[in-house]
Coordinates of C-alpha atoms and ligand atoms in Angstrom, one line a residue:
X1 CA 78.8 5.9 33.5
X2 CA 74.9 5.4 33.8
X3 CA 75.1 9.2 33.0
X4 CA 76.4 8.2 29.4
X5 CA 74.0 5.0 29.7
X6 CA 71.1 7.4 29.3
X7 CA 72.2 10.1 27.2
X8 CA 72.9 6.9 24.5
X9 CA 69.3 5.8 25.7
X10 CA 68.0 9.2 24.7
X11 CA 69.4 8.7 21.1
X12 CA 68.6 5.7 20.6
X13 CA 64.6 6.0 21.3
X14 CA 64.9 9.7 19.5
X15 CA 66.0 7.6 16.5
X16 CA 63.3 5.2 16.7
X17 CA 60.4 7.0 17.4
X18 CA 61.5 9.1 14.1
X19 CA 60.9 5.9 12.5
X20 CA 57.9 5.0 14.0
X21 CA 54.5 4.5 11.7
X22 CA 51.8 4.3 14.1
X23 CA 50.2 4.2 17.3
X24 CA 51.4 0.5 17.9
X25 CA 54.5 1.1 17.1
X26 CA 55.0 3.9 20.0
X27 CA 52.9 1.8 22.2
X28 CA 55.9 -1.1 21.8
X29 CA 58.6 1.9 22.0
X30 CA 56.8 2.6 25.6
X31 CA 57.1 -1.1 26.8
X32 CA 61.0 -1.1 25.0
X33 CA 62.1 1.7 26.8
X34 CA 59.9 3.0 30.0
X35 CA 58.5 -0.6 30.9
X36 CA 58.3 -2.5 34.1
X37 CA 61.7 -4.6 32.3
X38 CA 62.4 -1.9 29.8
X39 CA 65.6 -0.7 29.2
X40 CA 65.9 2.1 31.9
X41 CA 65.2 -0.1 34.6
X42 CA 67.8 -2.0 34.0
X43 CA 70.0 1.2 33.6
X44 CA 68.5 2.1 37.1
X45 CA 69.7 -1.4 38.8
X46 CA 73.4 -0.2 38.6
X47 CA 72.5 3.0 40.8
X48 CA 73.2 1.4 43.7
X49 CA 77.1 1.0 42.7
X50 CA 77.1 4.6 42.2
X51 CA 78.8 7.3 44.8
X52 CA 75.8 8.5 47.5
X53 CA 76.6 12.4 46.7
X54 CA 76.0 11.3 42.8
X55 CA 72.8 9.4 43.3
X56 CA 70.5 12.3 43.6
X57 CA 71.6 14.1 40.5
X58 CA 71.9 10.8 38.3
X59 CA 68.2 10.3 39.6
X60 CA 66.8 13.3 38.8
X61 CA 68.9 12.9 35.1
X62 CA 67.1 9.4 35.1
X63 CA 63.6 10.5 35.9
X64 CA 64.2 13.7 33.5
X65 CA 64.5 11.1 30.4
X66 CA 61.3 9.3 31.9
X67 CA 58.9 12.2 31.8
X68 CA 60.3 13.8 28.5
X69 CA 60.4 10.2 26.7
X70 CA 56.8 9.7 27.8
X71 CA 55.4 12.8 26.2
X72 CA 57.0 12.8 23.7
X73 CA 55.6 9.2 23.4
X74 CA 51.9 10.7 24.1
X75 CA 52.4 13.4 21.8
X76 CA 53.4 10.8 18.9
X77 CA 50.8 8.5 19.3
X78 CA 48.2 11.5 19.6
X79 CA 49.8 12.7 16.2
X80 CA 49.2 9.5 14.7
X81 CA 45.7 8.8 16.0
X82 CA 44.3 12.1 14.8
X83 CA 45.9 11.1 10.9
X84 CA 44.4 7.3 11.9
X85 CA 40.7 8.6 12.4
X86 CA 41.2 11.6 9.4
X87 CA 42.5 8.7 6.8
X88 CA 39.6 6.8 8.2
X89 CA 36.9 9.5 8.0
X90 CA 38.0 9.6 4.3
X91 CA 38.2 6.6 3.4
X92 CA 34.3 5.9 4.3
X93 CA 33.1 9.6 3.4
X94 CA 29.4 9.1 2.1
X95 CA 29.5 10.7 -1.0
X96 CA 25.9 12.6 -0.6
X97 CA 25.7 13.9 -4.2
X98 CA 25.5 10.5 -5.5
X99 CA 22.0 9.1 -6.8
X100 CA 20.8 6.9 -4.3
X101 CA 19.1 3.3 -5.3
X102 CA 15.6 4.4 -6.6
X103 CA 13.2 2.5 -4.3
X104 CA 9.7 1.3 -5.6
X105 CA 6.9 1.7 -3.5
X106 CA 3.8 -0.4 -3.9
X107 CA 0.5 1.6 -4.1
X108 CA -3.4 0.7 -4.7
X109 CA -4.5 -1.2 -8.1
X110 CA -7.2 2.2 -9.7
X111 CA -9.9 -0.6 -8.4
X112 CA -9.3 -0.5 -5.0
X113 CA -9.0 3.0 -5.0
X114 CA -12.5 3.6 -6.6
X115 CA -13.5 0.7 -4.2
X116 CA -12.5 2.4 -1.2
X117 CA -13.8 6.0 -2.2
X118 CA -17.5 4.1 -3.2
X119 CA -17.5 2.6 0.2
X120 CA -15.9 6.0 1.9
X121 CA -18.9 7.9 0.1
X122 CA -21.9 5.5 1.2
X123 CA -20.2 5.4 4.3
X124 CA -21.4 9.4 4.9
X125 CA -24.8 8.4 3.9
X126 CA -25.0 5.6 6.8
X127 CA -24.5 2.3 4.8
X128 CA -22.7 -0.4 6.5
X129 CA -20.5 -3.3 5.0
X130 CA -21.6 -6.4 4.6
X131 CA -19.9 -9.6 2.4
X132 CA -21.2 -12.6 0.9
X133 CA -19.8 -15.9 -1.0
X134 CA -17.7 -15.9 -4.4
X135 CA -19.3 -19.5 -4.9
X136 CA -22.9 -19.6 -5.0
X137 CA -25.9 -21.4 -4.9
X138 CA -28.7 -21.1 -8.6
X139 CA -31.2 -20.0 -5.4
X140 CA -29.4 -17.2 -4.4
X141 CA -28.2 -15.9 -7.7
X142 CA -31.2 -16.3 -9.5
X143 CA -34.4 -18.0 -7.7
X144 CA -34.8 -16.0 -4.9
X145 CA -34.0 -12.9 -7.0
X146 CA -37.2 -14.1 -9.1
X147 CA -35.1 -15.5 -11.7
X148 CA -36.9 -19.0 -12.5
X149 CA -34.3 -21.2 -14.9
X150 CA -36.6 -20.6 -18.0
X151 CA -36.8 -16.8 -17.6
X152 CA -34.9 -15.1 -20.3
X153 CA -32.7 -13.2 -18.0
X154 CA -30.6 -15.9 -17.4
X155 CA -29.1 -15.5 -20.7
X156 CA -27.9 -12.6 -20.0
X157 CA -25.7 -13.0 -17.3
X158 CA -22.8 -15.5 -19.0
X159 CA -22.6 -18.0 -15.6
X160 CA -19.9 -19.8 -15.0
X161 CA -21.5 -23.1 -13.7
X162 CA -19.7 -25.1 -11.6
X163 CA -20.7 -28.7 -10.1
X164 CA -23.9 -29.5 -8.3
X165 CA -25.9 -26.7 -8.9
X166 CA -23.3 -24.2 -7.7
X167 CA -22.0 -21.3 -10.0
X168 CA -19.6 -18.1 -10.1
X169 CA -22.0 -15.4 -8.4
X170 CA -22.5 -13.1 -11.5
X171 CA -23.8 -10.1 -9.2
X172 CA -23.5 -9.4 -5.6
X173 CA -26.9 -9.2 -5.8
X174 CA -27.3 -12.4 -4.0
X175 CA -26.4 -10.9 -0.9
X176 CA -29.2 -8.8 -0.2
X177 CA -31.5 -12.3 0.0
X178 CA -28.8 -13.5 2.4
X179 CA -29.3 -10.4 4.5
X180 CA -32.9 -10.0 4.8
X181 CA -32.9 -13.7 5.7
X182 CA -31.2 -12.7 8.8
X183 CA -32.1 -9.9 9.5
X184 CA -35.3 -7.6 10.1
X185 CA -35.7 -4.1 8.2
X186 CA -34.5 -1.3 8.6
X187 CA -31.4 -2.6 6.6
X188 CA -29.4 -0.1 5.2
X189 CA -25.8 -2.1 3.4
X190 CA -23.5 -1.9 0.7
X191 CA -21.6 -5.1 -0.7
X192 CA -18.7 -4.4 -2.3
X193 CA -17.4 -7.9 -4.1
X194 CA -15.6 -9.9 -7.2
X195 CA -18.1 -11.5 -9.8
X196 CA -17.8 -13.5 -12.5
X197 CA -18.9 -14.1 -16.3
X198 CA -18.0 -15.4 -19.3
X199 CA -18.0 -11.6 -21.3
X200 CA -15.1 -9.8 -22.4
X201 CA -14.6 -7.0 -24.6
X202 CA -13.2 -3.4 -24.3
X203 CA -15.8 -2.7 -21.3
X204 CA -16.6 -6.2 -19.9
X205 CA -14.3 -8.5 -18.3
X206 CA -15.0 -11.7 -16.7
X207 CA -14.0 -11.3 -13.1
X208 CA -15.0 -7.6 -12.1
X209 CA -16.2 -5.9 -9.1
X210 CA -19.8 -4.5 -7.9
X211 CA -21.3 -2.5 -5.3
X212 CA -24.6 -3.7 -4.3
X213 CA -26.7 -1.3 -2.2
X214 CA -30.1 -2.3 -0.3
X215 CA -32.1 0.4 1.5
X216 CA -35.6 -1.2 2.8
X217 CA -37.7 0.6 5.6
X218 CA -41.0 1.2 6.2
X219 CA -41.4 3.9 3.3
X220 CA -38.9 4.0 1.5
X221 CA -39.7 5.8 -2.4
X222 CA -37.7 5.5 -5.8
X223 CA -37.2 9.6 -5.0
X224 CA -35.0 9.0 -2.3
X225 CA -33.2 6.0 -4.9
X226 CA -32.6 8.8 -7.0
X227 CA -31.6 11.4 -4.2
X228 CA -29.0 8.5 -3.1
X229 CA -27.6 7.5 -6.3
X230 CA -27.2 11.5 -7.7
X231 CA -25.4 13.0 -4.2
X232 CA -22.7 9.5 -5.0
X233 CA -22.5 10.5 -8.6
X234 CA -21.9 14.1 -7.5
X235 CA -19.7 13.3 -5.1
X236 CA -17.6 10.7 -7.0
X237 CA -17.3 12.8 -10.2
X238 CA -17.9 16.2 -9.5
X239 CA -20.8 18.4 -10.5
X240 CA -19.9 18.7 -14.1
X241 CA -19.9 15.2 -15.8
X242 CA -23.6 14.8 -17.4
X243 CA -25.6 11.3 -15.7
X244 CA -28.9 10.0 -16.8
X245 CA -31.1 7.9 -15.9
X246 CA -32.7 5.8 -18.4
X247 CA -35.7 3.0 -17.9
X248 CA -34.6 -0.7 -17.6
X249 CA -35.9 -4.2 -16.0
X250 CA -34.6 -6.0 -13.7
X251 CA -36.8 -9.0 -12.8
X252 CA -35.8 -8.5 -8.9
X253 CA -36.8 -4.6 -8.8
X254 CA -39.9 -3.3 -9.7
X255 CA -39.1 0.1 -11.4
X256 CA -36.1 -0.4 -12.7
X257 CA -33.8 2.0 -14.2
X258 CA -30.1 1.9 -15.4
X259 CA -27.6 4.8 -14.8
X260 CA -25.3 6.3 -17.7
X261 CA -22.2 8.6 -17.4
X262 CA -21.0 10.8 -20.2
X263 CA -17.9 9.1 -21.5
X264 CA -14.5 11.2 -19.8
X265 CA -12.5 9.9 -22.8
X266 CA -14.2 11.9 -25.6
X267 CA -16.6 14.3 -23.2
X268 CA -19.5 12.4 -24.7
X269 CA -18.2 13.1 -28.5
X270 CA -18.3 9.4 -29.1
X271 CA -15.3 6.9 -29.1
X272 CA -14.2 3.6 -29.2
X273 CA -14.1 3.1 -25.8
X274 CA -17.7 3.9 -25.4
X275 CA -18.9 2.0 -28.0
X276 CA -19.4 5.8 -30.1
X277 CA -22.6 6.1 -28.1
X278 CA -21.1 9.0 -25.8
X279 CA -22.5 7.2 -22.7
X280 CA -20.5 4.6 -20.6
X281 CA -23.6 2.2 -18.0
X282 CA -22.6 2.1 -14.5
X283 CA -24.8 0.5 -12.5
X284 CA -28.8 -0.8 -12.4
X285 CA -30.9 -0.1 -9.7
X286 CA -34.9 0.1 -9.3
X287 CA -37.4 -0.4 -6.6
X288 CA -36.6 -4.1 -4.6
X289 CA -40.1 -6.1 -6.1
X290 CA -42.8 -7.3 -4.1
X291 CA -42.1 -11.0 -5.1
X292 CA -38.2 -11.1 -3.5
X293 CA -39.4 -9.6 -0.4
X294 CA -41.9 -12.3 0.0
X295 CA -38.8 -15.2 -1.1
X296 CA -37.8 -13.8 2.4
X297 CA -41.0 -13.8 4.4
X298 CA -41.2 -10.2 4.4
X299 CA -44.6 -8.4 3.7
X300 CA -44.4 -6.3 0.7
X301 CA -47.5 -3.8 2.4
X302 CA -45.5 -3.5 5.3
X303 CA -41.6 -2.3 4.0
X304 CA -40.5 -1.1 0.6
X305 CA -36.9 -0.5 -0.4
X306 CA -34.4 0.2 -3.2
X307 CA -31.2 -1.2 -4.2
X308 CA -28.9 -0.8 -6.7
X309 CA -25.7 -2.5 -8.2
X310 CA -22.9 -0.2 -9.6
X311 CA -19.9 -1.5 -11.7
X312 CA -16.6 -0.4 -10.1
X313 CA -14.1 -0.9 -13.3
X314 CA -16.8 1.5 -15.0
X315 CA -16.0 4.5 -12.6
X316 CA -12.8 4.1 -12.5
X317 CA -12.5 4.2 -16.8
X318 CA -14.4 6.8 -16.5
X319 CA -12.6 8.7 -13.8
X320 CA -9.4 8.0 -15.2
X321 CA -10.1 7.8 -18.5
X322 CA -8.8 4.2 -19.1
X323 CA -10.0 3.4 -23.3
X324 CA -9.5 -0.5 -22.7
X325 CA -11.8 -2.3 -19.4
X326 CA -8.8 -5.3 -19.7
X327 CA -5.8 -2.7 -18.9
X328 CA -6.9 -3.0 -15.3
X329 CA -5.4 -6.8 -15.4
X330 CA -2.7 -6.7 -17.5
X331 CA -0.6 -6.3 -14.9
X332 CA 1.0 -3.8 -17.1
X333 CA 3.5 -1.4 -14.5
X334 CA 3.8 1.3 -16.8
X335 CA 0.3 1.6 -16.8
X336 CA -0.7 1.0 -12.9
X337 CA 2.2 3.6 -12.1
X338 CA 0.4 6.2 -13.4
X339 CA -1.9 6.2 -10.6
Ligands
FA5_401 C1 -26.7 -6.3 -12.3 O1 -25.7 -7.0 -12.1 C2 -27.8 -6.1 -11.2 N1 -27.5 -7.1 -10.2 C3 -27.7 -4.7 -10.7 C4 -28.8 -4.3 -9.9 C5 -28.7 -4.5 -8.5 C6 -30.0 -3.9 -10.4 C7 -29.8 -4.1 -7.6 C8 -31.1 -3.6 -9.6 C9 -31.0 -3.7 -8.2 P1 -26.0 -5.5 -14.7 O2 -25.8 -6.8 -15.3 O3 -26.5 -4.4 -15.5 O4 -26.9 -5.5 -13.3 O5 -24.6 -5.0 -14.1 C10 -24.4 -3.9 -13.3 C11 -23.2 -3.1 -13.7 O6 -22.1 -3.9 -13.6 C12 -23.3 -2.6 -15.1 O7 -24.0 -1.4 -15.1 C13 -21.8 -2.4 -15.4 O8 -21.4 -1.2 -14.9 C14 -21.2 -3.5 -14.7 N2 -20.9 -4.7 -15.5 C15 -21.7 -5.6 -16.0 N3 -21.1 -6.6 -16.7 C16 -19.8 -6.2 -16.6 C17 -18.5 -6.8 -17.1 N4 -18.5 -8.0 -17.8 N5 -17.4 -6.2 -16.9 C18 -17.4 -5.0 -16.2 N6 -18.4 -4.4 -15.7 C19 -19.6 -5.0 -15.9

């Protein structure tokens, strides 16, 4: 009897493992039919009632169906694992000949970059960093650079005043007063900063940048200005842009000269951009005059020194050959991704 018992066992799990669909499905298949309370079990409770010479023979036929059931249980579930993890593995596929999402990455405004190579290039020639203030004081901008209020300089700097006495610095020149005040020569500094004035046209802009220099030591000569200012110009453009030096006057240096590039847009042809002269100015310099160093307490027969301040929006029109001074702030992408 329990003989027939589990050959109508055999069927029936044959039958519903054919219509199994997944590993959970055999997994309740195993509890249904090998479990602690599954159905052969209970088929095995009624072996006691069966004849002692039988038993051994109806227990090997019992635990026969056990160990084929259950691999062919392990072997099922296998099967369907494997097709699981392959539907799976297909289903999220990364589909590597797509385009991926363009990123955007940031990268430095053509100021900074000139601003960082000027500094990079004084650097070598053993000029060290210093800052000053945005907001100034009339002394420092123009007194102590020997610029009373009724000299005719004044004009030419387009200040934006603020209140009580204070301004928009309109040169970073101020901050080589500050630093002789504090400190004793040699004094060997660049000061790269923003400064202000009311001006604007296709090369002026009223917030721009400078680099001021000041060199002062015990004998210092307008040669060595000139060695200083042509290795940078060498260094910055190349050896092939034409520079000159022409005469100027600054009432802080005491000979003063101005420095011209040829213009990169036109290769000194003449264009719009500078002004059809061929020339684009880039920074004044001269000798530092006898009456600032005495503003602070220095003695003019002791220490001489030059200094110069260079326009950075200048190098980098001319570098990159920008035609318009107010495309650096437009904010423009198409334009700043180009560098
Ligand atoms: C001065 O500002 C002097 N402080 C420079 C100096 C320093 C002379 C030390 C002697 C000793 P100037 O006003 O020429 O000089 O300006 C210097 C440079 O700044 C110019 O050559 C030009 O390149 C740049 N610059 C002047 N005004 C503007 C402006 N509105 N926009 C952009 N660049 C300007």
């Amino acid at each position: 009897m329990i003989e027939g018992q589990l050959k109508e066992l055999k069927d029936s799990a044959d039958a519903e493992l054919a219509q199994a669909t997944g590993v959970q499905d055999v997994e309740l298949l195993r509890v249904k039919y090998l479990g602690k309370k599954g159905a052969l079990t209970d088929i095995l409770k009624g072996l006691a009632a069966v004849d002692s010479s039988e038993r051994p023979r109806i227990g090997q036929l019992a635990n026969q169906f056990k160990t084929e059931l259950s691999d062919q249980l392990t072997l099922k579930a296998e099967e369907f694992a494997a097709t699981e993890t392959q539907a799976r593995l297909d289903r999220d596929r990364v589909d590597i000949h797509l385009p991926s999402f363009r990123r955007h990455t940031g990268r430095l405004h053509p100021v900074q970059r000139v601003m960082r190579e000027v500094q990079e290039i004084f650097g070598r020639l053993g000029f060290s960093v210093k800052e000053g203030p945005d907001v100034e004081t009339e002394h420092y901008n123009f007194e102590s650079l020997n610029i009373p209020s009724d000299h005719p300089a004044r004009d030419m700097h387009d200040t934006f005043y603020l209140k009580m006495g204070q301004l928009l610095r309109t040169h970073t020149s101020p901050v080589q007063i500050r630093t002789m005040e504090t400190q004793r020569p040699p004094i060997k500094i660049i000061v790269p900063g923003n400064v202000y004035r009311c001006d604007m046209d296709i090369t002026h802009s009223p917030m721009f940048h400078q680099v001021e220099g000041l060199y002062v030591d015990e004998s210092v000569s307008f040669a060595q200005l000139k060695g200083t200012l042509t290795y940078f110009l060498r260094e910055f453009f190349g050896h092939e842009r034409d520079v000159r030096f022409r005469p100027s006057y600054f009432p802080f240096t005491e000979p003063s000269t101005e420095v011209d590039v040829q213009c990169g847009r036109c290769d000194g042809a003449g264009c719009a951009s500078c002004k059809y002269s061929g020339w684009l100015e880039i920074l004044g310099a001269g000798m530092v005059n006898r009456k600032v160093f005495e503003s602070v307490g220095y003695d003019p027969d002791q220490v001489t020194g030059f200094a110069f301040g260079i326009g950075i929006e200048r190098l980098a029109m001319l570098k990159y050959k920008i035609s318009d001074i107010r495309l650096l702030y437009e904010n423009d992408l198409r334009f700043l991704s180009q560098f």
